[in-house]
Short mmCIF file of C-alpha atoms in Angstrom, two decimals:
data_model
loop_
_atom_site.label_atom_id
_atom_site.label_comp_id
_atom_site.label_asym_id
_atom_site.label_seq_id
_atom_site.Cartn_x
_atom_site.Cartn_y
_atom_site.Cartn_z
CA UNK A 1 -95.75 -123.90 -28.91
CA UNK A 2 -93.18 -122.13 -26.80
CA UNK A 3 -90.72 -124.98 -27.35
CA UNK A 4 -91.27 -124.87 -31.12
CA UNK A 5 -90.65 -121.10 -31.08
CA UNK A 6 -87.35 -121.51 -29.26
CA UNK A 7 -86.26 -124.22 -31.69
CA UNK A 8 -87.15 -121.95 -34.67
CA UNK A 9 -85.16 -119.01 -33.21
CA UNK A 10 -82.14 -121.27 -32.61
CA UNK A 11 -82.19 -122.44 -36.23
CA UNK A 12 -82.32 -118.83 -37.53
CA UNK A 13 -79.44 -117.80 -35.23
CA UNK A 14 -77.22 -120.70 -36.43
CA UNK A 15 -77.87 -119.87 -40.07
CA UNK A 16 -76.98 -116.21 -39.46
CA UNK A 17 -73.67 -117.16 -37.85
CA UNK A 18 -72.90 -119.49 -40.76
CA UNK A 19 -73.54 -116.77 -43.34
CA UNK A 20 -71.30 -114.30 -41.51
CA UNK A 21 -68.54 -116.90 -41.29
CA UNK A 22 -68.78 -117.63 -45.02
CA UNK A 23 -68.63 -113.92 -45.88
CA UNK A 24 -65.50 -113.48 -43.78
CA UNK A 25 -63.81 -116.42 -45.48
CA UNK A 26 -64.71 -115.18 -48.96
CA UNK A 27 -63.59 -111.63 -48.13
CA UNK A 28 -60.27 -112.88 -46.79
CA UNK A 29 -59.79 -115.00 -49.89
CA UNK A 30 -60.45 -112.07 -52.19
CA UNK A 31 -58.06 -109.88 -50.23
CA UNK A 32 -55.33 -112.54 -50.35
CA UNK A 33 -55.89 -113.01 -54.10
CA UNK A 34 -55.48 -109.27 -54.63
CA UNK A 35 -52.19 -109.37 -52.72
CA UNK A 36 -50.95 -112.30 -54.83
CA UNK A 37 -51.89 -110.60 -58.11
CA UNK A 38 -50.26 -107.33 -57.03
CA UNK A 39 -47.14 -109.23 -56.01
CA UNK A 40 -46.95 -111.03 -59.36
CA UNK A 41 -47.56 -107.78 -61.22
CA UNK A 42 -44.73 -106.15 -59.30
CA UNK A 43 -42.31 -108.93 -60.23
CA UNK A 44 -43.18 -108.64 -63.93
CA UNK A 45 -43.49 -104.87 -64.15
CA UNK A 46 -41.12 -102.80 -66.28
CA UNK A 47 -41.15 -99.15 -67.20
CA UNK A 48 -41.63 -99.79 -70.89
CA UNK A 49 -41.46 -102.62 -73.41
CA UNK A 50 -40.76 -101.53 -77.01
CA UNK A 51 -43.14 -102.76 -79.68
CA UNK A 52 -40.24 -104.28 -81.63
CA UNK A 53 -39.72 -106.91 -78.92
CA UNK A 54 -41.27 -110.25 -79.89
CA UNK A 55 -41.08 -111.66 -76.36
CA UNK A 56 -38.37 -114.19 -77.24
CA UNK A 57 -35.31 -112.66 -78.87
CA UNK A 58 -32.95 -109.98 -77.69
CA UNK A 59 -33.87 -106.45 -78.69
CA UNK A 60 -32.14 -105.42 -81.95
CA UNK A 61 -28.90 -103.44 -81.91
CA UNK A 62 -28.92 -99.69 -82.58
CA UNK A 63 -28.41 -98.54 -86.14
CA UNK A 64 -25.01 -96.97 -86.68
CA UNK A 65 -25.73 -93.77 -88.54
CA UNK A 66 -22.22 -92.30 -88.25
CA UNK A 67 -19.02 -93.05 -86.34
CA UNK A 68 -16.22 -90.51 -86.49
CA UNK A 69 -12.70 -90.14 -85.12
CA UNK A 70 -11.57 -86.52 -85.05
CA UNK A 71 -10.13 -83.65 -83.03
CA UNK A 72 -13.43 -81.95 -82.18
CA UNK A 73 -16.81 -83.10 -80.82
CA UNK A 74 -19.66 -83.89 -83.18
CA UNK A 75 -21.92 -81.18 -81.73
CA UNK A 76 -20.78 -77.60 -81.92
CA UNK A 77 -22.43 -76.80 -78.57
CA UNK A 78 -20.30 -79.37 -76.69
CA UNK A 79 -17.35 -77.93 -74.78
CA UNK A 80 -14.16 -79.07 -76.49
CA UNK A 81 -12.02 -80.59 -73.72
CA UNK A 82 -10.33 -83.56 -75.41
CA UNK A 83 -7.50 -84.03 -77.85
CA UNK A 84 -9.42 -86.58 -79.93
CA UNK A 85 -12.93 -88.01 -79.87
CA UNK A 86 -14.94 -91.01 -80.90
CA UNK A 87 -18.33 -89.65 -81.87
CA UNK A 88 -21.30 -92.02 -82.19
CA UNK A 89 -24.50 -91.00 -83.99
CA UNK A 90 -27.15 -93.72 -83.96
CA UNK A 91 -30.88 -94.38 -84.20
CA UNK A 92 -33.14 -96.96 -82.61
CA UNK A 93 -36.85 -97.47 -82.12
CA UNK A 94 -39.06 -94.45 -81.62
CA UNK A 95 -38.50 -91.24 -79.68
CA UNK A 96 -40.68 -92.74 -76.95
CA UNK A 97 -38.49 -95.87 -76.85
CA UNK A 98 -35.34 -93.83 -76.44
CA UNK A 99 -36.68 -92.20 -73.27
CA UNK A 100 -36.24 -95.55 -71.54
CA UNK A 101 -33.10 -96.69 -73.35
CA UNK A 102 -31.11 -93.60 -72.41
CA UNK A 103 -27.61 -95.03 -71.91
CA UNK A 104 -24.88 -96.67 -73.98
CA UNK A 105 -22.37 -99.24 -72.83
CA UNK A 106 -19.09 -99.28 -74.77
CA UNK A 107 -16.51 -102.05 -74.87
CA UNK A 108 -13.29 -102.64 -76.79
CA UNK A 109 -10.90 -105.46 -77.62
CA UNK A 110 -7.51 -105.52 -79.28
CA UNK A 111 -7.95 -106.18 -82.99
CA UNK A 112 -6.52 -109.41 -84.41
CA UNK A 113 -3.47 -109.40 -86.63
CA UNK A 114 -5.10 -111.35 -89.46
CA UNK A 115 -7.25 -109.38 -91.88
CA UNK A 116 -9.75 -112.22 -92.33
CA UNK A 117 -10.50 -112.15 -88.60
CA UNK A 118 -11.59 -108.51 -88.63
CA UNK A 119 -15.14 -109.32 -89.68
CA UNK A 120 -15.61 -112.46 -87.61
CA UNK A 121 -16.97 -110.88 -84.43
CA UNK A 122 -19.24 -113.68 -83.28
CA UNK A 123 -16.31 -115.95 -82.44
CA UNK A 124 -14.65 -113.42 -80.16
CA UNK A 125 -14.78 -114.67 -76.53
CA UNK A 126 -16.56 -112.37 -74.11
CA UNK A 127 -13.47 -112.41 -71.90
CA UNK A 128 -11.57 -110.44 -74.56
CA UNK A 129 -13.92 -107.46 -74.35
CA UNK A 130 -13.22 -104.70 -71.84
CA UNK A 131 -15.29 -101.76 -70.67
CA UNK A 132 -14.04 -98.41 -71.91
CA UNK A 133 -11.89 -96.61 -69.36
CA UNK A 134 -11.44 -99.51 -66.95
CA UNK A 135 -7.63 -99.29 -67.05
CA UNK A 136 -7.41 -95.52 -67.19
CA UNK A 137 -6.28 -93.93 -63.89
CA UNK A 138 -8.96 -91.22 -63.97
CA UNK A 139 -11.98 -93.18 -65.16
CA UNK A 140 -14.85 -91.10 -66.50
CA UNK A 141 -17.06 -93.97 -67.65
CA UNK A 142 -17.67 -96.47 -64.80
CA UNK A 143 -18.71 -99.83 -66.19
CA UNK A 144 -18.28 -98.45 -69.69
CA UNK A 145 -21.69 -96.77 -69.37
CA UNK A 146 -22.38 -93.28 -70.70
CA UNK A 147 -25.71 -91.52 -70.27
CA UNK A 148 -27.12 -89.30 -72.99
CA UNK A 149 -27.35 -85.68 -71.95
CA UNK A 150 -30.48 -84.95 -73.98
CA UNK A 151 -32.79 -86.48 -76.56
CA UNK A 152 -30.19 -86.41 -79.34
CA UNK A 153 -28.77 -89.79 -80.33
CA UNK A 154 -25.15 -88.77 -80.33
CA UNK A 155 -22.25 -89.24 -77.98
CA UNK A 156 -18.67 -87.92 -77.83
CA UNK A 157 -16.14 -90.24 -76.17
CA UNK A 158 -12.67 -89.18 -75.06
CA UNK A 159 -10.32 -91.27 -77.22
CA UNK A 160 -7.70 -91.14 -74.44
CA UNK A 161 -9.91 -93.46 -72.36
CA UNK A 162 -9.24 -96.25 -74.84
CA UNK A 163 -5.84 -97.94 -75.27
CA UNK A 164 -3.29 -96.72 -77.77
CA UNK A 165 -3.74 -99.61 -80.21
CA UNK A 166 -5.79 -101.02 -83.06
CA UNK A 167 -9.16 -101.85 -81.57
CA UNK A 168 -12.56 -103.34 -82.21
CA UNK A 169 -15.28 -101.32 -80.49
CA UNK A 170 -18.88 -102.29 -79.80
CA UNK A 171 -21.81 -100.67 -78.00
CA UNK A 172 -25.39 -101.38 -76.95
CA UNK A 173 -28.33 -99.48 -75.46
CA UNK A 174 -29.39 -100.02 -71.84
CA UNK A 175 -32.84 -99.84 -70.28
CA UNK A 176 -33.24 -97.26 -67.51
CA UNK A 177 -33.70 -100.12 -65.01
CA UNK A 178 -30.47 -101.90 -65.95
CA UNK A 179 -28.97 -103.74 -64.10
CA UNK A 180 -32.15 -105.74 -63.47
CA UNK A 181 -33.75 -105.89 -60.05
CA UNK A 182 -34.65 -109.52 -60.70
CA UNK A 183 -31.72 -111.03 -62.61
CA UNK A 184 -33.27 -114.53 -62.54
CA UNK A 185 -36.20 -113.30 -64.61
CA UNK A 186 -35.00 -114.18 -68.10
CA UNK A 187 -37.96 -112.55 -69.83
CA UNK A 188 -37.27 -109.31 -68.02
CA UNK A 189 -33.54 -109.46 -68.82
CA UNK A 190 -34.19 -109.70 -72.56
CA UNK A 191 -35.45 -106.12 -72.62
CA UNK A 192 -32.83 -104.64 -70.28
CA UNK A 193 -30.34 -104.17 -73.10
CA UNK A 194 -30.11 -104.46 -76.86
CA UNK A 195 -27.80 -106.61 -78.93
CA UNK A 196 -24.26 -105.34 -79.50
CA UNK A 197 -23.40 -103.13 -82.47
CA UNK A 198 -19.79 -103.41 -83.65
CA UNK A 199 -18.42 -100.13 -84.95
CA UNK A 200 -17.81 -100.38 -88.68
CA UNK A 201 -14.92 -97.99 -89.00
CA UNK A 202 -12.05 -99.06 -91.24
CA UNK A 203 -13.31 -102.63 -91.57
CA UNK A 204 -14.27 -102.78 -87.88
CA UNK A 205 -10.80 -101.66 -86.80
CA UNK A 206 -10.07 -98.32 -85.13
CA UNK A 207 -6.41 -97.27 -85.01
CA UNK A 208 -6.48 -95.21 -81.83
CA UNK A 209 -3.14 -93.42 -82.01
CA UNK A 210 -4.26 -90.90 -79.37
CA UNK A 211 -5.20 -93.52 -76.79
CA UNK A 212 -3.92 -94.23 -73.32
CA UNK A 213 -0.68 -96.14 -72.97
CA UNK A 214 1.45 -97.48 -70.16
CA UNK A 215 3.50 -95.02 -68.13
CA UNK A 216 6.76 -96.66 -69.22
CA UNK A 217 6.99 -94.40 -72.28
CA UNK A 218 6.49 -90.76 -73.21
CA UNK A 219 4.65 -89.80 -76.39
CA UNK A 220 4.93 -86.19 -77.64
CA UNK A 221 2.15 -84.90 -79.89
CA UNK A 222 3.20 -81.52 -81.35
CA UNK A 223 0.73 -79.31 -83.22
CA UNK A 224 1.18 -76.02 -85.10
CA UNK A 225 -1.18 -73.37 -86.49
CA UNK A 226 -2.75 -74.23 -89.84
CA UNK A 227 -1.71 -70.95 -91.46
CA UNK A 228 0.21 -72.28 -94.44
CA UNK A 229 3.63 -71.55 -92.97
CA UNK A 230 6.43 -74.07 -92.57
CA UNK A 231 7.35 -75.37 -89.13
CA UNK A 232 10.19 -77.57 -87.98
CA UNK A 233 10.89 -78.65 -84.43
CA UNK A 234 13.04 -80.75 -82.14
CA UNK A 235 12.12 -82.54 -78.92
CA UNK A 236 14.46 -82.71 -75.94
CA UNK A 237 13.82 -84.80 -72.82
CA UNK A 238 16.15 -84.30 -69.88
CA UNK A 239 18.49 -82.35 -72.20
CA UNK A 240 18.72 -85.24 -74.71
CA UNK A 241 17.25 -84.91 -78.20
CA UNK A 242 14.73 -87.55 -79.28
CA UNK A 243 15.19 -89.22 -82.65
CA UNK A 244 12.43 -91.88 -82.59
CA UNK A 245 9.50 -90.40 -84.52
CA UNK A 246 6.56 -92.46 -85.81
CA UNK A 247 3.30 -91.19 -87.35
CA UNK A 248 4.32 -87.67 -86.38
CA UNK A 249 4.74 -88.58 -82.71
CA UNK A 250 8.09 -88.59 -80.87
CA UNK A 251 8.52 -91.50 -78.48
CA UNK A 252 11.00 -92.25 -75.75
CA UNK A 253 11.31 -94.65 -72.88
CA UNK A 254 10.83 -93.04 -69.50
CA UNK A 255 14.03 -93.60 -67.56
CA UNK A 256 13.01 -91.43 -64.62
CA UNK A 257 9.87 -90.98 -62.59
CA UNK A 258 9.93 -87.24 -63.27
CA UNK A 259 11.90 -84.79 -65.39
CA UNK A 260 11.71 -81.96 -67.93
CA UNK A 261 11.09 -81.67 -71.66
CA UNK A 262 11.61 -78.88 -74.19
CA UNK A 263 10.14 -78.43 -77.68
CA UNK A 264 12.16 -76.03 -79.86
CA UNK A 265 10.41 -74.95 -83.07
CA UNK A 266 11.28 -72.83 -86.10
CA UNK A 267 8.76 -71.01 -88.30
CA UNK A 268 9.48 -70.08 -91.93
CA UNK A 269 7.24 -67.54 -93.68
CA UNK A 270 7.56 -65.82 -97.08
CA UNK A 271 6.26 -62.27 -97.17
CA UNK A 272 6.60 -60.78 -100.61
CA UNK A 273 10.16 -61.60 -101.69
CA UNK A 274 11.50 -61.87 -98.17
CA UNK A 275 11.87 -64.98 -96.02
CA UNK A 276 11.23 -64.60 -92.33
CA UNK A 277 12.36 -67.04 -89.67
CA UNK A 278 11.13 -67.02 -86.10
CA UNK A 279 11.71 -69.44 -83.27
CA UNK A 280 9.54 -70.59 -80.42
CA UNK A 281 9.93 -72.86 -77.43
CA UNK A 282 7.65 -74.68 -75.01
CA UNK A 283 8.94 -76.28 -71.81
CA UNK A 284 7.26 -78.53 -69.32
CA UNK A 285 7.64 -81.35 -66.81
CA UNK A 286 6.55 -84.97 -66.68
CA UNK A 287 5.98 -87.33 -63.76
CA UNK A 288 5.37 -91.01 -63.13
CA UNK A 289 1.74 -90.74 -64.33
CA UNK A 290 2.61 -88.94 -67.59
CA UNK A 291 2.39 -90.78 -70.88
CA UNK A 292 0.93 -88.73 -73.75
CA UNK A 293 2.06 -85.10 -73.77
CA UNK A 294 0.27 -82.69 -76.12
CA UNK A 295 2.15 -79.53 -77.13
CA UNK A 296 0.16 -76.93 -79.06
CA UNK A 297 2.04 -74.01 -80.60
CA UNK A 298 0.21 -70.78 -81.41
CA UNK A 299 1.37 -67.72 -83.43
CA UNK A 300 2.13 -66.01 -80.11
CA UNK A 301 4.92 -68.50 -79.46
CA UNK A 302 6.91 -67.16 -82.47
CA UNK A 303 7.92 -63.63 -81.55
CA UNK A 304 11.66 -63.73 -82.20
#
């Protein structure tokens, strides 16, 4: 009987050890599975996927509500610091979507000479597009990316950070996690940015006369008060008068790295039956980095 009791206790002990071993293996397996699932979830996670995404195609381009080219910003509460602006007003998705797509990327290319090529944007090689500001010496828009300052879908771009030329301009919205952490994940990349929207302004062509140009020339932009009076003026560079005027802008080749310029202006006003003439003058200097020079006359300049 004693022998049978020992045998019975041995069997119970072996079964207990086996159950404990099985529980440890199952627990370890569950823990490892949790780690794998969490890892996969981390790889696929994004902040937000808009409802308009069908899982296959690129997200649609923003809707161009208004594109303007003028001498003041679109919003009256924006500090006016530029000579000319490109203002973009757009819409896309919902207000919740726009929280995650909070940046624009702008690019430009030089417009073709043929009119029939203006509308054919799909054939333009990607190599011909350039990020805004990439050739400007004091770049304000690294990578051509501009972040919205608030929830409003509007943006004011300094026209001087684009070349002085006829241009095609396009832009797209970027996800807050762009550039992607996992660039090999093609599904993830499809929601990092929208399709491009080409600016439809003058048949897709923007004549940016106030843009940046090479430092080999000087361009003088002269402005007068809009008070109904008549103004005439002359431009002198290094004591020589300029004669080359196009689209209201005097141009000359820069023969020196630095020098002086002088703008002499005459105002003609009629008060009652009398004609009054007053003169004004603005002087300044240029250097090797100067290209576009903006001269703004005010009524205070005409005292004599």
